[in-house]
Amino acid sequence: MSQGNRITVDARGIACPGPITELIKAYRNAKNGDVIEVWATDPGFEPDVKAWISRTGNQLVELRKEQDKIIAVIKVTAKR
């Protein structure tokens, strides 16, 4: 599989369901192999992104909390 594009989504300061909605918008334009990195501050984003990964079958590469944000790194693997 070839190296894809890296897409950064800055959803800091947006309340739920905004961060997951922004992820979905980026995903619509992504291709298999792309990596989407989402920055969010809403604590509800963490369970939302886990549920979205489970539902869509894409790969959650990393999910971490930093002092000022939650970062989710998703590899697009399930586009048909």
Coordinates of C-alpha atoms in Angstrom, one line a residue:
M1 CA 0.0 0.0 0.0
S2 CA 1.4 3.4 -0.9
Q3 CA 1.9 6.3 1.5
G4 CA -1.2 8.4 1.6
N5 CA -1.8 12.1 2.4
R6 CA -1.9 13.4 6.0
I7 CA -5.0 15.5 6.8
T8 CA -5.1 17.5 10.0
V9 CA -8.5 18.5 11.4
D10 CA -8.4 21.2 14.1
A11 CA -11.7 20.8 16.1
R12 CA -10.5 22.4 19.3
G13 CA -13.1 24.5 21.0
I14 CA -16.0 22.8 19.2
A15 CA -18.6 21.0 21.4
C16 CA -19.9 17.5 20.7
P17 CA -20.9 16.3 18.1
G18 CA -18.7 18.8 16.2
P19 CA -15.3 17.0 16.4
I20 CA -16.7 13.7 15.1
T21 CA -18.6 15.6 12.4
E22 CA -15.4 17.3 11.3
L23 CA -13.7 13.9 11.2
I24 CA -16.5 12.5 9.0
K25 CA -16.2 15.5 6.6
A26 CA -12.4 14.9 6.2
Y27 CA -13.1 11.1 5.8
R28 CA -15.4 11.7 2.9
N29 CA -12.6 13.3 0.9
A30 CA -9.9 10.8 2.0
K31 CA -8.7 7.8 0.2
N32 CA -7.4 4.4 1.6
G33 CA -3.9 5.0 2.9
D34 CA -4.5 8.6 4.0
V35 CA -4.0 9.5 7.6
I36 CA -6.4 11.8 9.4
E37 CA -5.2 13.6 12.6
V38 CA -7.9 15.2 14.7
W39 CA -7.3 17.7 17.5
A40 CA -10.2 18.1 19.9
T41 CA -10.9 19.6 23.3
D42 CA -14.3 18.1 23.9
P43 CA -13.9 15.1 26.3
G44 CA -16.8 13.4 24.4
F45 CA -14.6 13.0 21.4
E46 CA -12.6 10.1 22.8
P47 CA -15.6 7.7 23.1
D48 CA -17.1 9.0 19.9
V49 CA -13.9 8.3 17.9
K50 CA -13.6 4.8 19.4
A51 CA -17.2 4.1 18.4
W52 CA -16.7 5.5 14.9
I53 CA -13.6 3.4 14.4
S54 CA -15.5 0.3 15.6
R55 CA -18.4 1.1 13.2
T56 CA -16.4 1.9 10.1
G57 CA -13.5 -0.5 10.4
N58 CA -10.8 2.1 9.9
Q59 CA -7.5 1.9 11.9
L60 CA -7.0 3.9 15.1
V61 CA -3.2 4.4 15.0
E62 CA -3.0 6.6 18.1
L63 CA -5.3 8.2 20.6
R64 CA -3.6 10.4 23.3
K65 CA -4.4 13.2 25.6
E66 CA -2.1 16.2 25.8
Q67 CA -2.3 19.0 28.2
D68 CA -4.5 21.1 25.9
K69 CA -6.1 18.6 23.5
I70 CA -7.0 15.1 22.6
I71 CA -5.3 13.8 19.5
A72 CA -6.7 10.9 17.3
V73 CA -4.6 9.6 14.4
I74 CA -6.7 7.5 12.0
K75 CA -5.5 5.5 9.0
V76 CA -8.1 5.3 6.3
T77 CA -8.4 1.6 5.5
A78 CA -12.1 0.9 4.9
K79 CA -13.0 3.1 1.9
R80 CA -14.9 1.2 -0.7

